[in-house]
Amino acid sequence: DTGVSQNPRHKITKRGQNVTFRCDPISEHNRLYWYRQTLGQGPEFLTYFQNEAQLEKSRLLSDRFSAERPKGSFSTLEIQRTEQGDSAMYLCASSPGGLGYTFGSGTRLTVV
Amino acid sequence: DQQVKQNSPSLSVQEGRISILNCDYTNSMFDYFLWYKKYPAEGPTFLISISSIKDKNEDGRFTVFLNKSAKHLSLHIVPSQPGDSAVYFCAAARWHNFNKFYFGSGTKLNVKP
């Protein structure tokens, strides 16, 4: 097992375009998390899944953001009509439950 | 409103000396505290944690101290090594919801050889 994998590593997009990121968690982990980290700040919680169920969403997750985990394995995070303020590092993490997050290396989004 | 704060953006320490990284929190409902280390181009990795029923937890060169009355915790690294140079994030969680961590803004530690 190679840990939590995120693709792409970097994404540059024009304002107004839609983007989608993928996260492949550690295979035996049933919980998956998305965080966003902007420059000079710590990671901020966006949402989490237990298996395929999305159990909590942050107010940061506006209606332009949607996350899915259709079969309880990999997850996608889509941002529609991107804005410059969406530029950030998007981090995915997984855990078997309770404490013990393992983070991926993140997807860096730049909106120009 | 940031509930976990790291007021020192950076810290520089000589190799072999002690590094002390500080973290303050405002929410008295937090029950569990963690430190993560982050190297450039990598995700944060778990370093050490402490629950609110303890005031100290030690793991090798790393010790975390918790002062609940002051809502303050600190990470001590002794002795500091150049490989410890990274950004350190403090995080907090509540017992009833370990699925949501609140992170501080990080402290960049530079250990000089």
mmCIF file of C-alpha atoms in Angstrom:
data_model
loop_
_atom_site.group_PDB
_atom_site.id
_atom_site.type_symbol
_atom_site.label_atom_id
_atom_site.label_comp_id
_atom_site.label_asym_id
_atom_site.label_seq_id
_atom_site.Cartn_x
_atom_site.Cartn_y
_atom_site.Cartn_z
ATOM 1 C CA ASP A 1 0.000 0.000 0.000
ATOM 2 C CA THR A 2 1.468 3.331 -1.066
ATOM 3 C CA GLY A 3 -0.640 5.553 1.154
ATOM 4 C CA VAL A 4 -3.163 8.184 0.119
ATOM 5 C CA SER A 5 -2.842 9.145 -3.526
ATOM 6 C CA GLN A 6 -4.105 12.412 -4.995
ATOM 7 C CA ASN A 7 -4.309 13.392 -8.638
ATOM 8 C CA PRO A 8 -3.421 15.640 -10.246
ATOM 9 C CA ARG A 9 -0.606 17.124 -8.176
ATOM 10 C CA HIS A 10 -1.032 20.498 -9.799
ATOM 11 C CA LYS A 11 -3.889 22.082 -11.715
ATOM 12 C CA ILE A 12 -3.956 25.465 -13.386
ATOM 13 C CA THR A 13 -7.322 26.565 -14.650
ATOM 14 C CA LYS A 14 -8.982 29.673 -15.946
ATOM 15 C CA ARG A 15 -11.571 31.410 -13.829
ATOM 16 C CA GLY A 16 -15.016 30.070 -14.548
ATOM 17 C CA GLN A 17 -13.869 26.591 -15.551
ATOM 18 C CA ASN A 18 -14.808 23.423 -13.680
ATOM 19 C CA VAL A 19 -12.151 21.212 -12.121
ATOM 20 C CA THR A 20 -12.222 17.760 -10.559
ATOM 21 C CA PHE A 21 -9.699 16.189 -8.223
ATOM 22 C CA ARG A 22 -9.370 12.546 -7.289
ATOM 23 C CA CYS A 23 -8.308 10.913 -4.045
ATOM 24 C CA ASP A 24 -7.505 7.233 -3.560
ATOM 25 C CA PRO A 25 -7.379 6.433 0.154
ATOM 26 C CA ILE A 26 -5.580 3.609 1.904
ATOM 27 C CA SER A 27 -7.620 0.582 0.906
ATOM 28 C CA GLU A 28 -8.730 -0.591 4.338
ATOM 29 C CA HIS A 29 -9.686 2.900 5.536
ATOM 30 C CA ASN A 30 -13.428 3.500 5.567
ATOM 31 C CA ARG A 31 -13.224 7.220 6.368
ATOM 32 C CA LEU A 32 -12.115 9.848 3.893
ATOM 33 C CA TYR A 33 -11.630 13.569 4.461
ATOM 34 C CA TRP A 34 -11.108 16.665 2.344
ATOM 35 C CA TYR A 35 -9.295 19.711 3.669
ATOM 36 C CA ARG A 36 -8.263 22.958 2.020
ATOM 37 C CA GLN A 37 -5.083 24.844 2.840
ATOM 38 C CA THR A 38 -4.470 28.385 1.699
ATOM 39 C CA LEU A 39 -1.127 30.150 1.828
ATOM 40 C CA GLY A 40 0.033 30.810 5.369
ATOM 41 C CA GLN A 41 -2.863 28.932 6.934
ATOM 42 C CA GLY A 42 -3.416 25.496 8.326
ATOM 43 C CA PRO A 43 -5.681 22.924 6.705
ATOM 44 C CA GLU A 44 -9.409 23.693 6.994
ATOM 45 C CA PHE A 45 -11.996 20.932 7.125
ATOM 46 C CA LEU A 46 -14.274 20.676 4.101
ATOM 47 C CA THR A 47 -16.091 17.351 4.344
ATOM 48 C CA TYR A 48 -15.819 13.704 5.319
ATOM 49 C CA PHE A 49 -17.206 10.360 4.234
ATOM 50 C CA GLN A 50 -17.759 7.148 6.074
ATOM 51 C CA ASN A 51 -17.806 4.569 3.328
ATOM 52 C CA GLU A 52 -19.976 6.157 0.606
ATOM 53 C CA ALA A 53 -22.005 8.377 2.948
ATOM 54 C CA GLN A 54 -21.079 12.037 3.214
ATOM 55 C CA LEU A 55 -21.640 12.690 6.915
ATOM 56 C CA GLU A 56 -20.484 16.244 7.442
ATOM 57 C CA LYS A 57 -19.902 19.305 5.285
ATOM 58 C CA SER A 58 -18.288 22.581 6.271
ATOM 59 C CA ARG A 59 -19.843 25.946 5.546
ATOM 60 C CA LEU A 60 -16.707 26.468 3.437
ATOM 61 C CA LEU A 61 -18.154 23.980 0.978
ATOM 62 C CA SER A 62 -20.304 26.329 -1.072
ATOM 63 C CA ASP A 63 -22.796 25.119 -3.639
ATOM 64 C CA ARG A 64 -20.054 25.301 -6.267
ATOM 65 C CA PHE A 65 -18.265 22.452 -4.486
ATOM 66 C CA SER A 66 -19.384 18.856 -4.572
ATOM 67 C CA ALA A 67 -17.689 15.739 -3.267
ATOM 68 C CA GLU A 68 -18.549 12.137 -3.928
ATOM 69 C CA ARG A 69 -17.348 8.724 -2.883
ATOM 70 C CA PRO A 70 -19.596 6.521 -4.999
ATOM 71 C CA LYS A 71 -18.436 3.053 -3.989
ATOM 72 C CA GLY A 72 -16.812 3.841 -0.704
ATOM 73 C CA SER A 73 -13.372 3.698 -2.246
ATOM 74 C CA PHE A 74 -11.936 6.664 -4.171
ATOM 75 C CA SER A 75 -13.422 10.139 -3.887
ATOM 76 C CA THR A 76 -13.733 13.121 -6.210
ATOM 77 C CA LEU A 77 -13.978 16.793 -5.354
ATOM 78 C CA GLU A 78 -15.421 19.021 -8.062
ATOM 79 C CA ILE A 79 -15.374 22.791 -8.116
ATOM 80 C CA GLN A 80 -17.683 24.464 -10.604
ATOM 81 C CA ARG A 81 -17.200 27.966 -11.987
ATOM 82 C CA THR A 82 -13.845 28.376 -10.277
ATOM 83 C CA GLU A 83 -12.914 31.703 -8.724
ATOM 84 C CA GLN A 84 -9.495 33.079 -7.861
ATOM 85 C CA GLY A 85 -10.309 32.600 -4.186
ATOM 86 C CA ASP A 86 -10.463 28.848 -4.807
ATOM 87 C CA SER A 87 -6.703 28.783 -5.366
ATOM 88 C CA ALA A 88 -5.362 26.561 -2.601
ATOM 89 C CA MET A 89 -3.909 23.170 -1.763
ATOM 90 C CA TYR A 90 -6.650 20.556 -1.524
ATOM 91 C CA LEU A 91 -5.682 17.766 0.850
ATOM 92 C CA CYS A 92 -7.295 14.383 1.144
ATOM 93 C CA ALA A 93 -6.844 12.108 4.154
ATOM 94 C CA SER A 94 -8.143 8.723 5.214
ATOM 95 C CA SER A 95 -8.443 6.811 8.460
ATOM 96 C CA PRO A 96 -9.759 3.490 9.742
ATOM 97 C CA GLY A 97 -11.897 5.383 12.252
ATOM 98 C CA GLY A 98 -11.113 7.507 15.255
ATOM 99 C CA LEU A 99 -7.783 9.277 15.248
ATOM 100 C CA GLY A 100 -4.937 8.581 12.897
ATOM 101 C CA TYR A 101 -5.383 10.526 9.697
ATOM 102 C CA THR A 102 -3.025 9.778 6.839
ATOM 103 C CA PHE A 103 -2.817 12.690 4.443
ATOM 104 C CA GLY A 104 -2.041 12.629 0.760
ATOM 105 C CA SER A 105 0.388 15.058 -0.831
ATOM 106 C CA GLY A 106 -2.422 17.278 -2.042
ATOM 107 C CA THR A 107 -3.570 18.875 -5.280
ATOM 108 C CA ARG A 108 -2.454 22.456 -5.751
ATOM 109 C CA LEU A 109 -5.063 24.472 -7.630
ATOM 110 C CA THR A 110 -4.214 27.779 -9.257
ATOM 111 C CA VAL A 111 -7.065 29.781 -10.767
ATOM 112 C CA VAL A 112 -5.892 32.438 -13.223
ATOM 113 C CA ASP B 1 -12.855 32.717 14.008
ATOM 114 C CA GLN B 2 -9.712 30.640 14.375
ATOM 115 C CA GLN B 3 -10.023 28.331 17.359
ATOM 116 C CA VAL B 4 -6.428 27.074 17.239
ATOM 117 C CA LYS B 5 -3.632 29.607 16.966
ATOM 118 C CA GLN B 6 0.073 29.379 16.414
ATOM 119 C CA ASN B 7 1.383 32.883 16.870
ATOM 120 C CA SER B 8 4.958 32.254 15.791
ATOM 121 C CA PRO B 9 5.185 31.830 12.014
ATOM 122 C CA SER B 10 8.822 30.787 12.217
ATOM 123 C CA LEU B 11 11.495 29.571 14.601
ATOM 124 C CA SER B 12 15.208 29.114 14.088
ATOM 125 C CA VAL B 13 17.236 26.836 16.365
ATOM 126 C CA GLN B 14 20.790 25.552 16.403
ATOM 127 C CA GLU B 15 21.287 21.822 15.923
ATOM 128 C CA GLY B 16 21.425 19.998 19.250
ATOM 129 C CA ARG B 17 19.454 22.639 21.118
ATOM 130 C CA ILE B 18 15.806 22.492 22.206
ATOM 131 C CA SER B 19 13.005 23.619 19.884
ATOM 132 C CA ILE B 20 9.806 24.785 21.560
ATOM 133 C CA LEU B 21 6.747 25.304 19.417
ATOM 134 C CA ASN B 22 3.656 26.845 20.966
ATOM 135 C CA CYS B 23 -0.057 26.592 20.314
ATOM 136 C CA ASP B 24 -3.092 28.231 21.921
ATOM 137 C CA TYR B 25 -6.739 27.296 21.603
ATOM 138 C CA THR B 26 -9.951 29.043 22.512
ATOM 139 C CA ASN B 27 -12.534 26.245 22.603
ATOM 140 C CA SER B 28 -12.630 24.562 26.011
ATOM 141 C CA MET B 29 -14.553 21.643 24.474
ATOM 142 C CA PHE B 30 -11.449 20.349 22.710
ATOM 143 C CA ASP B 31 -10.410 17.006 24.176
ATOM 144 C CA TYR B 32 -7.578 15.853 22.013
ATOM 145 C CA PHE B 33 -4.581 17.626 20.564
ATOM 146 C CA LEU B 34 -2.151 16.610 17.877
ATOM 147 C CA TRP B 35 0.989 17.838 16.190
ATOM 148 C CA TYR B 36 1.636 17.281 12.515
ATOM 149 C CA LYS B 37 4.834 17.879 10.586
ATOM 150 C CA LYS B 38 4.841 18.941 6.951
ATOM 151 C CA TYR B 39 7.708 18.923 4.487
ATOM 152 C CA PRO B 40 7.408 20.880 1.214
ATOM 153 C CA ALA B 41 5.399 19.096 -1.490
ATOM 154 C CA GLU B 42 4.176 16.473 0.976
ATOM 155 C CA GLY B 43 1.037 16.103 3.051
ATOM 156 C CA PRO B 44 1.127 16.599 6.818
ATOM 157 C CA THR B 45 2.284 13.569 8.794
ATOM 158 C CA PHE B 46 1.217 12.759 12.330
ATOM 159 C CA LEU B 47 3.864 13.349 14.963
ATOM 160 C CA ILE B 48 2.462 13.107 18.485
ATOM 161 C CA SER B 49 -0.810 13.587 20.357
ATOM 162 C CA ILE B 50 -2.165 14.173 23.838
ATOM 163 C CA SER B 51 -5.584 13.817 25.403
ATOM 164 C CA SER B 52 -7.010 16.341 27.817
ATOM 165 C CA ILE B 53 -6.712 13.930 30.743
ATOM 166 C CA LYS B 54 -2.929 14.166 30.535
ATOM 167 C CA ASP B 55 -0.540 17.064 30.789
ATOM 168 C CA LYS B 56 2.460 15.460 29.133
ATOM 169 C CA ASN B 57 3.151 12.881 26.461
ATOM 170 C CA GLU B 58 6.600 11.828 25.328
ATOM 171 C CA ASP B 59 7.801 9.962 22.256
ATOM 172 C CA GLY B 60 11.525 9.842 21.793
ATOM 173 C CA ARG B 61 12.853 13.319 21.144
ATOM 174 C CA PHE B 62 9.347 14.781 21.050
ATOM 175 C CA THR B 63 7.314 15.824 24.084
ATOM 176 C CA VAL B 64 3.976 17.584 24.095
ATOM 177 C CA PHE B 65 2.832 19.532 27.151
ATOM 178 C CA LEU B 66 -0.774 20.555 27.761
ATOM 179 C CA ASN B 67 -1.881 23.336 30.104
ATOM 180 C CA LYS B 68 -5.662 23.173 30.109
ATOM 181 C CA SER B 69 -6.198 26.139 32.388
ATOM 182 C CA ALA B 70 -4.195 28.328 30.028
ATOM 183 C CA LYS B 71 -5.562 26.600 26.911
ATOM 184 C CA HIS B 72 -2.005 26.184 25.749
ATOM 185 C CA LEU B 73 0.109 23.364 24.461
ATOM 186 C CA SER B 74 3.683 23.149 23.380
ATOM 187 C CA LEU B 75 5.899 20.750 21.475
ATOM 188 C CA HIS B 76 9.461 20.262 22.641
ATOM 189 C CA ILE B 77 12.063 18.698 20.376
ATOM 190 C CA VAL B 78 15.287 17.696 22.109
ATOM 191 C CA PRO B 79 17.852 17.570 20.655
ATOM 192 C CA SER B 80 16.863 19.330 17.448
ATOM 193 C CA GLN B 81 18.243 17.926 14.199
ATOM 194 C CA PRO B 82 18.455 19.489 10.722
ATOM 195 C CA GLY B 83 15.956 16.874 9.474
ATOM 196 C CA ASP B 84 13.395 18.367 11.848
ATOM 197 C CA SER B 85 13.249 21.476 9.657
ATOM 198 C CA ALA B 86 9.626 21.574 8.500
ATOM 199 C CA VAL B 87 6.318 23.297 9.153
ATOM 200 C CA TYR B 88 4.633 22.103 12.336
ATOM 201 C CA PHE B 89 0.874 22.286 12.713
ATOM 202 C CA CYS B 90 -1.031 22.033 15.952
ATOM 203 C CA ALA B 91 -4.526 20.526 15.698
ATOM 204 C CA ALA B 92 -7.427 19.949 18.069
ATOM 205 C CA ALA B 93 -10.499 17.747 18.086
ATOM 206 C CA ARG B 94 -13.472 16.919 20.281
ATOM 207 C CA TRP B 95 -14.034 13.396 21.614
ATOM 208 C CA HIS B 96 -17.472 13.157 20.023
ATOM 209 C CA ASN B 97 -16.147 14.141 16.627
ATOM 210 C CA PHE B 98 -12.696 12.898 15.730
ATOM 211 C CA ASN B 99 -13.646 13.324 12.126
ATOM 212 C CA LYS B 100 -13.017 17.041 12.184
ATOM 213 C CA PHE B 101 -9.714 18.588 13.155
ATOM 214 C CA TYR B 102 -9.080 22.278 13.729
ATOM 215 C CA PHE B 103 -5.586 23.277 12.666
ATOM 216 C CA GLY B 104 -3.388 26.206 13.565
ATOM 217 C CA SER B 105 -1.607 28.186 10.870
ATOM 218 C CA GLY B 106 1.716 26.441 11.426
ATOM 219 C CA THR B 107 5.220 27.298 12.596
ATOM 220 C CA LYS B 108 8.145 26.877 10.226
ATOM 221 C CA LEU B 109 11.076 25.405 12.116
ATOM 222 C CA ASN B 110 14.588 25.805 10.770
ATOM 223 C CA VAL B 111 17.282 23.796 12.513
ATOM 224 C CA LYS B 112 20.696 25.126 11.595
ATOM 225 C CA PRO B 113 23.650 22.709 11.407
#
